[in-house]
Amino acid sequence: MSRWEPGARERLVAAAAELFLERGYEATTVGEIAARAGVTERTFFRHFADKREVLFGDPEAYNSVFTDAIAAAPMDALPLDAVAAALRASGGFFAGRHRYARIRQRIIDANPALQEREQMKRLHLTEAIADALRARGVRDPIARLTAELGTVSFHQAFTRWVAAEEERDLGDLAVGVLGEVRAAAA
Amino acid sequence: MSRWEPGARERLVAAAAELFLERGYEATTVGEIAARAGVTERTFFRHFADKREVLFGDPEAYNSVFTDAIAAAPMDALPLDAVAAALRASGGFFAGRHRYARIRQRIIDANPALQEREQMKRLHLTEAIADALRARGVRDPIARLTAELGTVSFHQAFTRWVAAEEERDLGDLAVGVLGEVRAAAA
């Protein structure tokens, strides 16, 4: 088995999702995930710190979906418009991941420790978006609060996207929720 | 030692905060917390499920500070005004807890598992506020999104309140941040 076997990470994620659904999250071991993916446990731990992390991807790559879009927004865009661009960009990232996202959500909803980790992911995304806004010269508290409005919108849109018979683009949904947030704040 | 010794819970909280500061959170045991508070370990576990919970109080009592104020708002109050009343009510709850809140925050900031728990507390508060708004006839998505605006405001205010030389009433600060949130969303 090659040390840098291509696709090992993706196979581990898929194998973990299958096993968590079949046996439950608690009952599944790292060894079983590695075996199902056709790699060694050592390979698992080259990609993920522990069993939980297999469901949370690469935080840098995830946050960059949003922060790259903010950096790319026109310099005269308002902070909230830059955040709207970030929400729209999330659609492309999640396209093709709808089925996996629903399976993953069912697993997370059944496990408090995973819900805690999910909340931290949200906090880190908020902080990354706030930093991206600050890098454009947006000052606090506007940078932080605009970032919070963005992650509230994204996570509400995500909840709808994974819960119901919702096939629309996640980015479109999130931009729509941002509009609802603005109406709620008016 | 009486089974229902008055004040045991409060003494356990104070003892835990002292020990966490002196020795660090990880190095402190439940037995040490109980001994410092002058109670048995069994008494500790009558009040708290584990060491972590000693820092997170009674979630029902905490959420009620906000939800009781929402229930008590005039029936013709707008959702955001009912939430503002809840933020103002937090000031009374936290008055006299400033020193403890700062000590507690330092402990939480040093421990990722406690930060995760803190984020869950925030999520549960958001859900409780949304439910309190729904009980007033506010419909989704307004109920949920207005609740999110409330907890964003509260937690930003709380961060300022524990971080700096900030001696103003937490409720006043939180209502002020809600105004900033509304400006950021405008």
Coordinates of C-alpha atoms in Angstrom, one line a residue:
Chain A
M1 CA 0.0 0.0 0.0
S2 CA 1.5 3.3 -1.1
R3 CA 2.3 5.9 1.6
W4 CA 0.7 8.6 -0.5
E5 CA -2.1 6.6 -2.1
P6 CA -4.2 9.0 -4.1
G7 CA -7.8 9.4 -3.0
A8 CA -7.2 7.8 0.4
R9 CA -8.7 10.8 2.2
E10 CA -11.9 10.8 0.2
R11 CA -12.2 7.0 0.6
L12 CA -11.8 7.3 4.4
V13 CA -14.6 10.0 4.5
A14 CA -16.9 7.8 2.4
A15 CA -16.1 4.6 4.4
A16 CA -16.6 6.5 7.7
A17 CA -20.0 7.8 6.6
E18 CA -21.1 4.3 5.6
L19 CA -20.0 2.7 8.8
F20 CA -21.5 5.4 11.0
L21 CA -24.8 4.9 9.3
E22 CA -24.6 1.1 9.5
R23 CA -23.4 0.7 13.1
G24 CA -23.6 4.1 14.7
Y25 CA -20.8 6.5 15.3
E26 CA -19.9 5.2 18.8
A27 CA -19.7 1.6 17.7
T28 CA -17.4 2.3 14.7
T29 CA -13.6 2.1 15.2
V30 CA -10.9 3.8 13.3
G31 CA -9.5 0.4 12.4
E32 CA -12.9 -0.5 10.7
I33 CA -12.9 2.8 8.8
A34 CA -9.4 2.2 7.5
A35 CA -10.2 -1.4 6.5
R36 CA -13.3 -0.4 4.6
A37 CA -11.3 2.3 2.8
G38 CA -8.5 -0.2 2.1
V39 CA -5.8 1.6 3.9
T40 CA -3.9 1.2 7.2
E41 CA -4.8 2.8 10.5
R42 CA -1.6 4.7 10.1
T43 CA -2.9 6.2 6.9
F44 CA -6.1 7.2 8.7
F45 CA -4.0 9.1 11.3
R46 CA -2.0 10.8 8.6
H47 CA -5.2 12.4 7.4
F48 CA -7.3 12.9 10.6
A49 CA -6.4 13.5 14.3
D50 CA -9.2 11.2 15.5
K51 CA -12.5 9.5 14.5
R52 CA -14.5 12.7 14.9
E53 CA -12.4 14.7 12.5
V54 CA -13.2 12.5 9.6
L55 CA -16.6 14.3 9.5
F56 CA -15.2 17.8 9.6
G57 CA -12.9 18.0 6.5
D58 CA -10.1 20.4 6.2
P59 CA -11.0 23.7 8.0
E60 CA -8.6 25.8 6.0
A61 CA -10.1 24.6 2.7
Y62 CA -13.6 25.1 4.0
N63 CA -13.1 28.6 5.3
S64 CA -11.2 29.6 2.2
V65 CA -14.4 29.0 0.1
F66 CA -15.8 32.0 2.0
T67 CA -12.7 34.1 2.6
D68 CA -11.4 33.9 -1.0
A69 CA -14.7 35.2 -2.2
I70 CA -14.5 38.1 0.2
A71 CA -11.0 38.9 -0.9
A72 CA -12.1 38.8 -4.5
A73 CA -15.1 41.2 -4.0
P74 CA -14.7 44.7 -5.5
M75 CA -12.8 46.9 -3.1
D76 CA -15.8 49.3 -3.0
A77 CA -18.2 46.6 -2.1
L78 CA -20.0 47.1 1.2
P79 CA -19.1 44.5 3.9
L80 CA -22.5 42.9 3.7
D81 CA -22.2 42.6 -0.1
A82 CA -18.8 41.0 0.3
V83 CA -20.3 38.5 2.7
A84 CA -23.2 37.9 0.2
A85 CA -20.5 37.0 -2.4
A86 CA -19.0 34.5 0.1
L87 CA -22.4 32.9 0.7
R88 CA -23.0 32.6 -3.1
A89 CA -19.6 30.9 -3.4
S90 CA -20.6 28.2 -1.0
G91 CA -23.0 26.9 -3.6
G92 CA -20.2 25.8 -5.8
F93 CA -18.3 24.1 -3.0
F94 CA -21.3 22.1 -1.9
A95 CA -22.7 21.2 -5.3
G96 CA -22.4 17.4 -5.7
R97 CA -22.1 16.9 -1.9
H98 CA -25.8 17.0 -1.2
R99 CA -26.3 13.3 -0.5
Y100 CA -23.2 13.2 1.7
A101 CA -24.2 16.3 3.6
R102 CA -27.5 14.8 4.5
I103 CA -26.0 11.5 5.7
R104 CA -23.4 13.5 7.7
Q105 CA -26.1 15.6 9.3
R106 CA -28.0 12.6 10.4
I107 CA -24.9 11.3 12.1
I108 CA -24.1 14.6 13.8
D109 CA -27.7 15.2 14.9
A110 CA -27.5 11.9 16.8
N111 CA -24.3 12.7 18.7
P112 CA -23.8 15.6 21.1
A113 CA -20.0 15.5 20.9
L114 CA -20.3 15.9 17.1
Q115 CA -22.8 18.8 17.5
E116 CA -20.2 20.5 19.8
R117 CA -17.6 20.1 17.1
E118 CA -20.0 21.5 14.5
Q119 CA -20.6 24.6 16.6
M120 CA -16.8 25.2 16.8
K121 CA -16.6 24.9 13.1
R122 CA -19.2 27.6 12.8
L123 CA -17.3 29.8 15.3
H124 CA -14.1 29.4 13.3
L125 CA -15.8 30.2 10.1
T126 CA -17.2 33.4 11.7
E127 CA -13.7 34.3 12.8
A128 CA -12.2 33.6 9.4
I129 CA -14.8 35.8 7.7
A130 CA -14.3 38.6 10.2
D131 CA -10.5 38.5 9.5
A132 CA -11.2 38.5 5.7
L133 CA -13.3 41.7 6.2
R134 CA -10.6 43.3 8.4
A135 CA -8.1 42.6 5.6
R136 CA -10.3 44.8 3.4
G137 CA -10.1 47.6 6.0
V138 CA -13.5 46.9 7.6
R139 CA -13.3 47.8 11.3
D140 CA -14.8 46.3 14.4
P141 CA -17.4 45.9 15.5
I142 CA -18.7 46.0 11.9
A143 CA -16.3 43.2 10.7
R144 CA -17.3 40.8 13.5
L145 CA -21.0 41.5 13.4
T146 CA -21.2 41.3 9.6
A147 CA -19.4 38.0 9.8
E148 CA -21.9 36.8 12.4
L149 CA -24.8 37.8 10.1
G150 CA -23.1 35.8 7.3
T151 CA -22.7 32.6 9.3
V152 CA -26.2 32.8 10.8
S153 CA -27.5 33.0 7.2
F154 CA -25.3 30.2 5.9
H155 CA -26.2 27.8 8.7
Q156 CA -29.9 28.5 8.5
A157 CA -29.7 27.9 4.7
F158 CA -27.6 24.8 5.3
T159 CA -30.2 23.4 7.8
R160 CA -32.9 23.9 5.2
W161 CA -30.7 22.4 2.4
V162 CA -30.0 19.2 4.3
A163 CA -33.4 18.8 6.0
A164 CA -36.1 19.0 3.4
E165 CA -36.7 18.1 -0.3
E166 CA -34.5 21.1 -1.1
E167 CA -32.7 20.8 -4.4
R168 CA -31.9 24.5 -5.0
D169 CA -28.3 25.7 -4.9
L170 CA -27.1 26.3 -1.4
G171 CA -25.5 29.6 -2.3
D172 CA -28.8 30.9 -3.6
L173 CA -30.5 29.7 -0.5
A174 CA -27.9 31.4 1.8
V175 CA -28.2 34.7 -0.1
G176 CA -32.0 34.5 0.3
V177 CA -31.6 33.9 4.1
L178 CA -29.3 36.9 4.4
G179 CA -32.2 38.9 3.0
E180 CA -34.5 37.4 5.7
V181 CA -31.9 38.3 8.3
R182 CA -31.8 41.8 7.1
A183 CA -35.6 42.0 7.2
A184 CA -35.6 40.6 10.8
A185 CA -33.1 43.2 11.8
A186 CA -34.9 46.1 10.2
Chain B
M1 CA -22.5 16.2 56.3
S2 CA -26.1 16.9 55.4
R3 CA -27.5 15.5 52.2
W4 CA -29.1 18.8 51.2
E5 CA -26.5 21.1 52.7
P6 CA -27.5 24.7 51.7
G7 CA -25.0 26.5 49.5
A8 CA -23.2 23.4 48.4
R9 CA -23.7 24.1 44.8
E10 CA -22.4 27.7 45.1
R11 CA -19.4 26.5 47.1
L12 CA -18.6 23.8 44.5
V13 CA -18.6 26.5 41.7
A14 CA -16.3 28.8 43.7
A15 CA -14.0 26.0 44.7
A16 CA -13.7 24.7 41.1
A17 CA -12.9 28.2 39.7
E18 CA -10.2 28.6 42.3
L19 CA -8.6 25.2 41.6
F20 CA -8.9 25.6 37.8
L21 CA -7.0 28.9 38.1
E22 CA -4.4 27.5 40.6
R23 CA -3.7 24.2 38.9
G24 CA -5.3 24.3 35.5
Y25 CA -8.5 22.7 34.4
E26 CA -7.0 19.3 33.3
A27 CA -5.0 18.8 36.5
T28 CA -7.9 19.4 38.8
T29 CA -10.0 16.4 39.9
V30 CA -13.6 16.3 41.1
G31 CA -12.4 14.9 44.4
E32 CA -10.2 18.1 44.9
I33 CA -13.1 20.4 44.1
A34 CA -15.4 18.5 46.5
A35 CA -12.7 18.6 49.3
R36 CA -12.1 22.4 48.8
A37 CA -15.9 23.0 49.0
G38 CA -16.2 20.8 52.1
V39 CA -18.5 18.3 50.6
T40 CA -18.3 14.7 49.4
E41 CA -17.7 13.6 45.7
R42 CA -21.2 12.2 45.9
T43 CA -22.5 15.6 46.6
F44 CA -20.6 17.0 43.6
F45 CA -22.3 14.5 41.4
R46 CA -25.7 15.3 42.8
H47 CA -25.2 18.8 41.4
F48 CA -23.1 18.3 38.3
A49 CA -22.8 15.5 35.7
D50 CA -19.0 16.0 35.4
K51 CA -16.1 18.4 36.0
R52 CA -17.0 20.4 32.9
E53 CA -20.5 21.1 34.0
V54 CA -19.5 22.9 37.1
L55 CA -18.6 25.9 34.8
F56 CA -21.9 25.9 33.0
G57 CA -24.5 26.4 35.7
D58 CA -28.2 25.4 35.3
P59 CA -29.2 25.8 31.7
E60 CA -32.9 26.1 32.5
A61 CA -32.3 28.9 35.0
Y62 CA -29.9 30.6 32.5
N63 CA -32.2 30.4 29.5
S64 CA -35.2 31.5 31.7
V65 CA -33.5 34.9 32.3
F66 CA -34.1 35.6 28.6
T67 CA -37.3 33.7 27.9
D68 CA -39.2 35.0 30.9
A69 CA -38.5 38.5 29.7
I70 CA -39.7 37.7 26.2
A71 CA -42.9 36.1 27.7
A72 CA -43.4 39.3 29.8
A73 CA -43.0 41.7 26.9
P74 CA -46.2 43.5 25.8
M75 CA -48.1 41.3 23.4
D76 CA -47.9 44.0 20.7
A77 CA -44.1 44.3 21.0
L78 CA -42.2 43.5 17.9
P79 CA -40.1 40.3 18.0
L80 CA -36.8 42.3 18.1
D81 CA -38.2 44.5 20.9
A82 CA -39.0 41.4 22.9
V83 CA -35.5 40.2 22.3
A84 CA -34.1 43.6 23.4
A85 CA -36.1 43.2 26.7
A86 CA -34.4 39.8 27.1
L87 CA -31.0 41.3 26.6
R88 CA -31.7 44.0 29.1
A89 CA -32.8 41.4 31.7
S90 CA -29.4 39.7 31.4
G91 CA -27.9 42.6 33.2
G92 CA -29.7 41.9 36.4
F93 CA -28.7 38.2 36.2
F94 CA -25.0 38.9 35.7
A95 CA -24.8 41.8 38.2
G96 CA -22.4 40.8 41.0
R97 CA -21.0 38.0 38.8
H98 CA -18.4 40.1 37.0
R99 CA -15.3 38.8 38.8
Y100 CA -16.4 35.2 38.5
A101 CA -17.4 35.6 34.8
R102 CA -13.8 36.9 34.1
I103 CA -12.2 34.1 35.9
R104 CA -14.4 31.6 34.2
Q105 CA -13.7 33.0 30.8
R106 CA -10.0 32.7 31.3
I107 CA -10.4 29.0 32.1
I108 CA -12.7 28.4 29.1
D109 CA -10.4 30.3 26.7
A110 CA -7.5 27.9 27.7
N111 CA -9.5 24.7 27.0
P112 CA -11.0 23.7 23.6
A113 CA -13.4 21.2 25.2
L114 CA -14.8 24.0 27.3
Q115 CA -15.1 26.3 24.3
E116 CA -17.1 23.6 22.6
R117 CA -19.4 23.3 25.5
E118 CA -19.8 27.1 25.6
Q119 CA -20.8 27.2 22.0
M120 CA -23.5 24.5 22.7
K121 CA -24.8 26.7 25.5
R122 CA -25.1 29.5 23.0
L123 CA -27.0 27.3 20.6
H124 CA -29.4 26.1 23.3
L125 CA -30.0 29.7 24.3
T126 CA -30.8 30.6 20.7
E127 CA -33.3 27.7 20.5
A128 CA -34.9 28.7 23.8
I129 CA -35.3 32.3 22.6
A130 CA -36.8 31.2 19.3
D131 CA -39.3 29.0 21.2
A132 CA -40.2 31.9 23.4
L133 CA -40.9 34.0 20.4
R134 CA -42.9 31.2 18.7
A135 CA -45.0 31.0 21.9
R136 CA -45.9 34.7 21.3
G137 CA -47.1 33.7 17.8
V138 CA -43.9 34.8 15.9
R139 CA -43.5 32.5 12.9
D140 CA -40.3 31.1 11.3
P141 CA -38.0 32.1 9.9
I142 CA -38.5 35.3 11.8
A143 CA -38.5 33.6 15.2
R144 CA -35.3 31.7 14.6
L145 CA -33.5 34.6 12.9
T146 CA -34.5 37.2 15.5
A147 CA -33.3 34.8 18.2
E148 CA -30.0 34.5 16.3
L149 CA -29.7 38.3 16.3
G150 CA -30.3 38.3 20.0
T151 CA -27.6 35.7 20.9
V152 CA -25.1 37.3 18.5
S153 CA -25.7 40.6 20.4
F154 CA -25.5 39.0 23.8
H155 CA -22.3 37.1 23.2
Q156 CA -20.5 40.1 21.6
A157 CA -21.6 42.2 24.6
F158 CA -20.5 39.4 27.0
T159 CA -17.1 39.2 25.3
R160 CA -16.5 42.9 25.8
W161 CA -17.9 42.8 29.3
V162 CA -15.4 40.1 30.5
A163 CA -12.4 41.2 28.4
A164 CA -11.8 44.9 29.1
E165 CA -12.0 47.4 31.9
E166 CA -15.8 47.3 31.3
E167 CA -17.9 48.1 34.3
R168 CA -21.2 49.0 32.6
D169 CA -24.3 46.9 33.0
L170 CA -24.2 43.8 30.7
G171 CA -27.8 44.4 29.7
D172 CA -27.1 47.9 28.6
L173 CA -24.1 46.7 26.6
A174 CA -26.1 44.0 24.9
V175 CA -28.9 46.3 23.9
G176 CA -26.2 48.6 22.5
V177 CA -24.7 45.8 20.4
L178 CA -28.1 44.9 19.1
G179 CA -28.2 48.4 17.7
E180 CA -24.8 47.8 16.1
V181 CA -26.1 44.5 14.6
R182 CA -29.1 46.3 13.1
A183 CA -26.8 49.0 11.6
A184 CA -24.5 46.2 10.2
A185 CA -27.6 44.6 8.6
A186 CA -29.0 47.8 7.2

